[in-house]
PDB file of C-alpha atoms in Angstrom:
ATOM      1  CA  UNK K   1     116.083  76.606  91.669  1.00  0.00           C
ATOM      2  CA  UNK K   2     115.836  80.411  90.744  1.00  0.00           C
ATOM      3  CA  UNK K   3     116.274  82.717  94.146  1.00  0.00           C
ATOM      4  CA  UNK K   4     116.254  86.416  94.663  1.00  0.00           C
ATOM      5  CA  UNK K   5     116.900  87.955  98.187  1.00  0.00           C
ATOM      6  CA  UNK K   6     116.046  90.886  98.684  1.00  0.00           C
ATOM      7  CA  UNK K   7     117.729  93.111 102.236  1.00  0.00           C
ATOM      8  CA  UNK K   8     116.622  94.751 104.448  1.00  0.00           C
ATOM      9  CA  UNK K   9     112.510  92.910 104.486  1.00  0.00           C
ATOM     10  CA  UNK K  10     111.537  96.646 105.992  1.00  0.00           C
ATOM     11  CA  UNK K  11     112.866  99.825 106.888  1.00  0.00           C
ATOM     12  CA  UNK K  12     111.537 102.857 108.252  1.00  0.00           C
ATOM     13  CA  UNK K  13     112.879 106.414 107.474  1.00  0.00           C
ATOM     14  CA  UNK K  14     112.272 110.286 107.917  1.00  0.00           C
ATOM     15  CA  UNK K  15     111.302 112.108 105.534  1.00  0.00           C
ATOM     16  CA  UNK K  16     114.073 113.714 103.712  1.00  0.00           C
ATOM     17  CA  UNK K  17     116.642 110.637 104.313  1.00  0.00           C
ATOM     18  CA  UNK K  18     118.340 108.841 101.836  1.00  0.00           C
ATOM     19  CA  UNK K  19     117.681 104.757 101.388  1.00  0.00           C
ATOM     20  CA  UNK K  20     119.241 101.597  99.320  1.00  0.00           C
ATOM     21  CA  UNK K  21     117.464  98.179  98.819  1.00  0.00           C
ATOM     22  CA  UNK K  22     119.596  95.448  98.154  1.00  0.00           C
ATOM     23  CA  UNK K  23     118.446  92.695  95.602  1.00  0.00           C
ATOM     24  CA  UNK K  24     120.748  89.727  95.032  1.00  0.00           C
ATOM     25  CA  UNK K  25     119.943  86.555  92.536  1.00  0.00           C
ATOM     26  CA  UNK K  26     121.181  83.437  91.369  1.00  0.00           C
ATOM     27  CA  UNK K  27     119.167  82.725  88.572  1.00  0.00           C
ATOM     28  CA  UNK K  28     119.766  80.444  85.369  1.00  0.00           C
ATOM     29  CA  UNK K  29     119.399  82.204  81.850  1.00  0.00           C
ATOM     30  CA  UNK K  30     119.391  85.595  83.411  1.00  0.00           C
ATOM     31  CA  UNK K  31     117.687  88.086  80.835  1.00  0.00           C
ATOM     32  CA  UNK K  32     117.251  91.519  83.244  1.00  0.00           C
ATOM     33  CA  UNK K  33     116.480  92.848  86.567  1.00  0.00           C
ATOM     34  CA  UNK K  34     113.497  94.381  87.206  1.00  0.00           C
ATOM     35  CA  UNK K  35     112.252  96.400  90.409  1.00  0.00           C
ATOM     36  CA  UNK K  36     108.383  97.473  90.980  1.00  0.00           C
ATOM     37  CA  UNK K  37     106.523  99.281  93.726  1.00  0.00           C
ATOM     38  CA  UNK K  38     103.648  97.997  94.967  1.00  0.00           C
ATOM     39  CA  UNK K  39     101.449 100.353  96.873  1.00  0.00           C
ATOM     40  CA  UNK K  40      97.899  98.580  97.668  1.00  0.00           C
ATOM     41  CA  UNK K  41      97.111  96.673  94.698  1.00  0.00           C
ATOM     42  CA  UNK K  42      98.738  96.062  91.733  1.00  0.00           C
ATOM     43  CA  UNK K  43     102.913  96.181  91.040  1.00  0.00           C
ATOM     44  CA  UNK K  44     103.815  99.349  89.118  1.00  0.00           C
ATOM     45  CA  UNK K  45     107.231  98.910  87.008  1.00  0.00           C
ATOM     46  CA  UNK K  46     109.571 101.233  88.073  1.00  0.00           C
ATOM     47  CA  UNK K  47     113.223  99.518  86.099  1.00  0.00           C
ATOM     48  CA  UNK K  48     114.277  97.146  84.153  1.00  0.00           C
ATOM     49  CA  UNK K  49     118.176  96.101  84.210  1.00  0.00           C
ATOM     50  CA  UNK K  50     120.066  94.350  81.778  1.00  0.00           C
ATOM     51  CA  UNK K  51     123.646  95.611  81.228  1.00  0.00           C
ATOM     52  CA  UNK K  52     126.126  95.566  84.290  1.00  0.00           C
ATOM     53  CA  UNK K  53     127.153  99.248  85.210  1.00  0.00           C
ATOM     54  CA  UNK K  54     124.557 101.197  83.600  1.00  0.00           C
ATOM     55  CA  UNK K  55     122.439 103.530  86.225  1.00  0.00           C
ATOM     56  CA  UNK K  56     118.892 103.829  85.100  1.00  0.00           C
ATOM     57  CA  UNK K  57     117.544 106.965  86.852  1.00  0.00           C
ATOM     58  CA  UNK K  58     114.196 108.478  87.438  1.00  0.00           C
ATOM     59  CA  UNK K  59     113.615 111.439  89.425  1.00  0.00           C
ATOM     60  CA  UNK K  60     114.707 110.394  92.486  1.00  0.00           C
ATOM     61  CA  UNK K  61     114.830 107.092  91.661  1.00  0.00           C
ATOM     62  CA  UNK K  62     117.673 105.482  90.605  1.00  0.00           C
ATOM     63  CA  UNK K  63     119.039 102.236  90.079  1.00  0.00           C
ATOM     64  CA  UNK K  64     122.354  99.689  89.045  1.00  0.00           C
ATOM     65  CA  UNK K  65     122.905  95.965  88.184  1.00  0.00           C
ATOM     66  CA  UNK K  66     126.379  94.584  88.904  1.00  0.00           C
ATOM     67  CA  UNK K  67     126.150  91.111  87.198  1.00  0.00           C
ATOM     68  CA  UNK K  68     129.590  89.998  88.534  1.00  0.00           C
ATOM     69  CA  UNK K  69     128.239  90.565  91.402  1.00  0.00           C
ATOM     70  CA  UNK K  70     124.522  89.346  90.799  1.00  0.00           C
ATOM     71  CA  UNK K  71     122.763  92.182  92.408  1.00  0.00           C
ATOM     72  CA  UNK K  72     121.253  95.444  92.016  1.00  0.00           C
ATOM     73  CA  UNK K  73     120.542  98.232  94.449  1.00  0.00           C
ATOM     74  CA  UNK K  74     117.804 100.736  94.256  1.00  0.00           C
ATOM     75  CA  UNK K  75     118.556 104.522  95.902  1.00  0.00           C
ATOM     76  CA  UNK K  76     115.854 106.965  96.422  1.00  0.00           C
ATOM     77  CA  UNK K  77     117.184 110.427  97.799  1.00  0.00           C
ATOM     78  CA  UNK K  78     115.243 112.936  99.625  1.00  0.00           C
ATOM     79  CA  UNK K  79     112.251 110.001 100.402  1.00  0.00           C
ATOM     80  CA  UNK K  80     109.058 111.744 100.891  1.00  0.00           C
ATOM     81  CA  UNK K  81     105.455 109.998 102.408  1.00  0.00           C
ATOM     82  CA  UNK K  82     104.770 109.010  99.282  1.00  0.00           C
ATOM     83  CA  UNK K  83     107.353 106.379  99.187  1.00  0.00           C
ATOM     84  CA  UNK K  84     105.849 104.532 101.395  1.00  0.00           C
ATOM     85  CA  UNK K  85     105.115 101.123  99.386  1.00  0.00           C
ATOM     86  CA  UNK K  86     106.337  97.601  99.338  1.00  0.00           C
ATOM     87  CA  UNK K  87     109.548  97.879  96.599  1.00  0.00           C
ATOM     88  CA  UNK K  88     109.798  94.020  94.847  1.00  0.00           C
ATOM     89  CA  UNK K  89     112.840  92.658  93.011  1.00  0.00           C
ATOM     90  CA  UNK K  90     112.165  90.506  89.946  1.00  0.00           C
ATOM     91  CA  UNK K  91     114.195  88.744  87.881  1.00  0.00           C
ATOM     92  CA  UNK K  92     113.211  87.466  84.169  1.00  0.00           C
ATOM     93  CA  UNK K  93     114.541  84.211  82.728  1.00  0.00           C
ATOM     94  CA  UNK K  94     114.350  82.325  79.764  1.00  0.00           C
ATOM     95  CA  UNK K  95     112.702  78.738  80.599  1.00  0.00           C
ATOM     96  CA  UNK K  96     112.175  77.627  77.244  1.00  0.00           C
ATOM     97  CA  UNK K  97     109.912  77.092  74.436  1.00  0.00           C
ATOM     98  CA  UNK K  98     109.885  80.929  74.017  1.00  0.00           C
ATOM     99  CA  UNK K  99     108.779  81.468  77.696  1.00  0.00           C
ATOM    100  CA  UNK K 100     110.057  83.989  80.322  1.00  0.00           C
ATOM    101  CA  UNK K 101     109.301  83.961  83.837  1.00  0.00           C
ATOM    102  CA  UNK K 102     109.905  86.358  87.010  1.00  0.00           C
ATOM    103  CA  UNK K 103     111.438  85.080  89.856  1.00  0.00           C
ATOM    104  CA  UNK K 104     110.596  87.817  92.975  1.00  0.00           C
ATOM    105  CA  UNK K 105     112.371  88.253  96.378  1.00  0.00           C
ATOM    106  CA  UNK K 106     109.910  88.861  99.577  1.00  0.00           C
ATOM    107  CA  UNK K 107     110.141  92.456  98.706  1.00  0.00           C
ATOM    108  CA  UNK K 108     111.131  95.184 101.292  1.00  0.00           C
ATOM    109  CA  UNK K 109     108.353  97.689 102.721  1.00  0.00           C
ATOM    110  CA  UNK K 110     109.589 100.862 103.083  1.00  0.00           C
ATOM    111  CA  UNK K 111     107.757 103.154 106.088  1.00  0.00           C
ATOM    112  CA  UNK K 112     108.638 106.895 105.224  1.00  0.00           C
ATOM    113  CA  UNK K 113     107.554 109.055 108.155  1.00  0.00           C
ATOM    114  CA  UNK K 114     107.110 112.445 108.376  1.00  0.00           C
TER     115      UNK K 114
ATOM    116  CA  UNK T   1      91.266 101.943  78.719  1.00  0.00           C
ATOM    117  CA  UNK T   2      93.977 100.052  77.848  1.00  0.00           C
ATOM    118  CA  UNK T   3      94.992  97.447  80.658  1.00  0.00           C
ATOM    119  CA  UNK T   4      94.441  94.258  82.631  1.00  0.00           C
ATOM    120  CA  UNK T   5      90.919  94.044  84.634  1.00  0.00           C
ATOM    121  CA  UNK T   6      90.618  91.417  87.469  1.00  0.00           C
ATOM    122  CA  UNK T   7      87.619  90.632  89.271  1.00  0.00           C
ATOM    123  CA  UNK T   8      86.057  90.711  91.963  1.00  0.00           C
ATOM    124  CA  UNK T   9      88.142  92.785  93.987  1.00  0.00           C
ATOM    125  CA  UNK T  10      87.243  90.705  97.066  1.00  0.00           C
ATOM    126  CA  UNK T  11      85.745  86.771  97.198  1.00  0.00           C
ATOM    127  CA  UNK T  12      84.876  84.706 100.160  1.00  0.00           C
ATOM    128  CA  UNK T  13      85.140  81.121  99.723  1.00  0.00           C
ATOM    129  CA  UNK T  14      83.378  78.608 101.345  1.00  0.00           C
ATOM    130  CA  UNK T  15      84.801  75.014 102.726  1.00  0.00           C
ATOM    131  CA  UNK T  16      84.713  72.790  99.923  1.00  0.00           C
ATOM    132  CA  UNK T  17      83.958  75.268  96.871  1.00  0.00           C
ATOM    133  CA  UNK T  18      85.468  76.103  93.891  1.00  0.00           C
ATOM    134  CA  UNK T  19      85.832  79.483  93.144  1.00  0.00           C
ATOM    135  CA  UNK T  20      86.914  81.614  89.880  1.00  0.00           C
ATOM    136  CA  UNK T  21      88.623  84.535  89.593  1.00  0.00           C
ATOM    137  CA  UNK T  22      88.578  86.670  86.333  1.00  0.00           C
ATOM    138  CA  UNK T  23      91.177  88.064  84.719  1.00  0.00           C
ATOM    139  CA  UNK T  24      90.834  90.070  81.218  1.00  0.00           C
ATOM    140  CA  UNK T  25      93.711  92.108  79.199  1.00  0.00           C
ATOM    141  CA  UNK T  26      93.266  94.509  75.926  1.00  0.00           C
ATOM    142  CA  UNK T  27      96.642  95.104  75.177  1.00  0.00           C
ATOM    143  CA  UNK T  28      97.074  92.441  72.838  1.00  0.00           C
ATOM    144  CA  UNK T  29      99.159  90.283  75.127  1.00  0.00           C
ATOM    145  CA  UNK T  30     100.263  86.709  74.056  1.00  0.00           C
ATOM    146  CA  UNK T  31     101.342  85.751  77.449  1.00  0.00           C
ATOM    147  CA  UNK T  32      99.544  85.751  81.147  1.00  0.00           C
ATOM    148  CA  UNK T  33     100.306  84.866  84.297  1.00  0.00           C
ATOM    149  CA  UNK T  34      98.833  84.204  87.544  1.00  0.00           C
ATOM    150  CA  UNK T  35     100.526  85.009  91.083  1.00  0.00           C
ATOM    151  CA  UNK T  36      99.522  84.104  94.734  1.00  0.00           C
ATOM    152  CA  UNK T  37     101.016  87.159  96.988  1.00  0.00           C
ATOM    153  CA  UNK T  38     101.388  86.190 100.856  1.00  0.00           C
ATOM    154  CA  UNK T  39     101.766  88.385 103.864  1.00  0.00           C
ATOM    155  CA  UNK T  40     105.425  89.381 104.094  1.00  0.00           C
ATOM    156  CA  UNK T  41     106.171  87.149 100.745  1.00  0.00           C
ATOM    157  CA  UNK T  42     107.177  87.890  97.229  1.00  0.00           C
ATOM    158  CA  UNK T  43     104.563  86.938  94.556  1.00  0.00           C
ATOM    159  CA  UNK T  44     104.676  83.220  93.689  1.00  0.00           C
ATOM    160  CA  UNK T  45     103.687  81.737  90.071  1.00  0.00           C
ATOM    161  CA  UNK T  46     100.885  79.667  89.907  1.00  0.00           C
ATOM    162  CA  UNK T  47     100.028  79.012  86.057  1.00  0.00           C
ATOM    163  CA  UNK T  48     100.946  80.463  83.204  1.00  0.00           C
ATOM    164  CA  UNK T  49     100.341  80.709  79.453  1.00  0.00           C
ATOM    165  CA  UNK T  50     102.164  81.852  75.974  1.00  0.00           C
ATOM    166  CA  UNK T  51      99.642  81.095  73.505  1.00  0.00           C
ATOM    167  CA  UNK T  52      96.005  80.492  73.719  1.00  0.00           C
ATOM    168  CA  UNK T  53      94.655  76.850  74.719  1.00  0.00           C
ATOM    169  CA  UNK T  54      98.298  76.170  76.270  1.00  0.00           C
ATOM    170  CA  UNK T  55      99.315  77.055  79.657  1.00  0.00           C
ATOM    171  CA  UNK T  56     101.731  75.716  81.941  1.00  0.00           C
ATOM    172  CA  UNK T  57     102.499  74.858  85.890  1.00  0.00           C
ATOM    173  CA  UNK T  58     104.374  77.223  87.975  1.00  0.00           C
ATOM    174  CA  UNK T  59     105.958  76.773  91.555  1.00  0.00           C
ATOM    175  CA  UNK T  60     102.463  76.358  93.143  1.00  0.00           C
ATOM    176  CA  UNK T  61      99.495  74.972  90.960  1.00  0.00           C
ATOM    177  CA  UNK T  62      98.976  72.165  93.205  1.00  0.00           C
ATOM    178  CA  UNK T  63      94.905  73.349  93.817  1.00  0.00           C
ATOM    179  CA  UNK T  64      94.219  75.631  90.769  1.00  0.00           C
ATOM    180  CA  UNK T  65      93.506  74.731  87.798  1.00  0.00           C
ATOM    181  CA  UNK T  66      93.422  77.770  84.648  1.00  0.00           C
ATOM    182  CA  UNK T  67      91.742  78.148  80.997  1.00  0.00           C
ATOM    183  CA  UNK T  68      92.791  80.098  78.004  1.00  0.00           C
ATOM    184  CA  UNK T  69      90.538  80.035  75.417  1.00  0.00           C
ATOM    185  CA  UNK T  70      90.585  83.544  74.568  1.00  0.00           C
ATOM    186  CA  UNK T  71      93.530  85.707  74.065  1.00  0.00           C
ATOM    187  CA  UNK T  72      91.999  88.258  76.189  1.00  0.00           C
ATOM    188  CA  UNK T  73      91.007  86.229  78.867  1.00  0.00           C
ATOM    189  CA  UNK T  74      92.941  83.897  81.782  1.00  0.00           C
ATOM    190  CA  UNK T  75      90.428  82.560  84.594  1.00  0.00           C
ATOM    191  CA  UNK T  76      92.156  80.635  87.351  1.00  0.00           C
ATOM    192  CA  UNK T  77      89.801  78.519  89.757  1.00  0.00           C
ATOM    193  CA  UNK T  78      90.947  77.862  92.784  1.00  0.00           C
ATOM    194  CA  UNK T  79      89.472  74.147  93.676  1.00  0.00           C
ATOM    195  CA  UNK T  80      88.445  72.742  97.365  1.00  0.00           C
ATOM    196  CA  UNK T  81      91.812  70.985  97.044  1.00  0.00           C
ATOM    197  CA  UNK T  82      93.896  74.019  97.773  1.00  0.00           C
ATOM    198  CA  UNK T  83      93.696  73.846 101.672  1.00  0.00           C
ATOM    199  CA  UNK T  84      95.335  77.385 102.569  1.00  0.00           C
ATOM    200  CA  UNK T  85      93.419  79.622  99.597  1.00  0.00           C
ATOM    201  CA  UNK T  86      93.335  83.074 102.047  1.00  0.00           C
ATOM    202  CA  UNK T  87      95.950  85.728  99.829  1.00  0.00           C
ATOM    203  CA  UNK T  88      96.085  88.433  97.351  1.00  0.00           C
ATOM    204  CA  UNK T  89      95.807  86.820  93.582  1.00  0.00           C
ATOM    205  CA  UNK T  90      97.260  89.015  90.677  1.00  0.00           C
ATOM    206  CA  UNK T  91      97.285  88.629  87.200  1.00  0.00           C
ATOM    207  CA  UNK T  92      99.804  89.581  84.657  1.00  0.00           C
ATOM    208  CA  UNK T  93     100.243  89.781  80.960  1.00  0.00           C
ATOM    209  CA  UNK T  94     103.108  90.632  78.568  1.00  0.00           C
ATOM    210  CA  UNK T  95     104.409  90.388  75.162  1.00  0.00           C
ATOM    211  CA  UNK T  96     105.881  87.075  73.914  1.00  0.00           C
ATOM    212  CA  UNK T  97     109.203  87.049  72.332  1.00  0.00           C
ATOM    213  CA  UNK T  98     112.600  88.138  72.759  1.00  0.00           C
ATOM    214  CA  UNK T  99     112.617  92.356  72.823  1.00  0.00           C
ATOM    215  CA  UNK T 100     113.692  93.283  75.676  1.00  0.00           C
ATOM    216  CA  UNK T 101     111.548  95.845  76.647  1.00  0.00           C
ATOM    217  CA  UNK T 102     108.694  93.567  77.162  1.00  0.00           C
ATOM    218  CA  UNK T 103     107.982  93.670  81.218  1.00  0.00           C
ATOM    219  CA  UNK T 104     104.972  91.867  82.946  1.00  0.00           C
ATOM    220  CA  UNK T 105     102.329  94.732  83.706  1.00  0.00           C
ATOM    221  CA  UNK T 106      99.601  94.071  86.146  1.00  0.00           C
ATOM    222  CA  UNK T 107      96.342  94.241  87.631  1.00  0.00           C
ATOM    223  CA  UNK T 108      94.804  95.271  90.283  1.00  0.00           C
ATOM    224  CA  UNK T 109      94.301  91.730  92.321  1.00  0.00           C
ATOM    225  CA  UNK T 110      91.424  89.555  94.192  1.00  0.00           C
ATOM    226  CA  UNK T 111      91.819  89.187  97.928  1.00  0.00           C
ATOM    227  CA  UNK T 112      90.460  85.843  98.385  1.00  0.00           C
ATOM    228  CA  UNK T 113      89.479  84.632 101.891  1.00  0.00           C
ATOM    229  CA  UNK T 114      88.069  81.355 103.564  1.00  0.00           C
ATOM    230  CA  UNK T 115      84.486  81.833 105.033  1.00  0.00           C
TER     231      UNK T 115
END
């Protein structure tokens, strides 16, 4: 069975600090690593992983897969209120017949106060 | 407006009824997917399809049952056989085939609770 674990379930920070979520799989017919925030409603794709090494970045956003390893972290620097969201870890697999599926951890929910 | 519309936002369900909740995409997506979202949990896959009039379990159909008749359009009911309905439903669509750039985009959910 597909798992993804995601550390720590919550966190809360100051404004201004520095965090990294943890996301670590064992998955069959791993295709890539994908993270999304998730304010209210609906997920909102923030990156998708699928070569070992490579830092995808985003503002100040950023994030790395290590597939020896089988994880990724996510960094944000300088976290502002605005951060404040659930952050999910999803990863895609091929289960045949042309079909991919996620596979998400519990997510962690990130508290950013002022 | 390009995206994926679910509706309604909230539903109340009574003991014993089936309810449906809509979900409807323009982007031209072959595949969509339904998710139950718990307090505190990840998203879980209830149903989904590739191809219209297919569609296939996920971890959790026991209690739902799904239709895909249009391309546009996945409805998943949620029967009087699923005894712990209460959570946040979301839909998702996506490309089918092997680029991989395709990701699952979403909508906005239906909160679904038990009168």
């Amino acid at each position: 069975e597909d798992k993804v674990v995601q550390s720590p379930l919550s966190l809360v920070v100051h404004e201004g600090d520095t965090v990294t979520l943890n996301c670590s799989y064992e998955v069959t017919n791993f295709r890539s690593l994908l993270w999304y925030k998730q304010e209210k409603k609906a997920p909102t794709f923030l990156f998708m992983l699928t070569s070992s090494g490579i830092e995808k970045k985003s503002g100040r956003l950023s994030s790395i897969l290590d597939k020896k390893e089988l994880s990724s972290i996510l960094n944000i620097t300088a976290t502002q209120t605005g951060d404040s969201a659930i952050y999910l870890c999803a990863v895609e697999a091929y289960s045949g017949a042309g079909s991919y599926q996620l596979t998400f951890g519990k997510g962690t929910k990130l508290s950013v106060i002022p | 407006d390009g995206g994926i519309t679910q509706s309604p936002k909230y539903l109340f369900r009574k003991e014993g009824q089936n309810v449906t909740l809509s979900c409807e995409q323009n982007l031209n997506h072959d595949a969509m997917y339904w998710y139950r979202q718990d307090p505190g949990q990840g998203l879980r896959l209830i149903y989904y399809s590739q191809i219209v009039n297919d569609f296939q379990k996920g971890d959790i159909a026991e209690g739902y049952s799904v239709s895909r008749e249009k391309k546009e359009s996945f409805p998943l009911t949620v029967t009087s056989a699923q005894k712990n309905p209460t959570a946040f439903y979301l839909c998702a669509s996506r490309t089918s085939g092997a680029p991989i750039r395709n990701i699952q985009y979403f909508g906005a959910g239906t909160r679904l609770s038990v009168l």
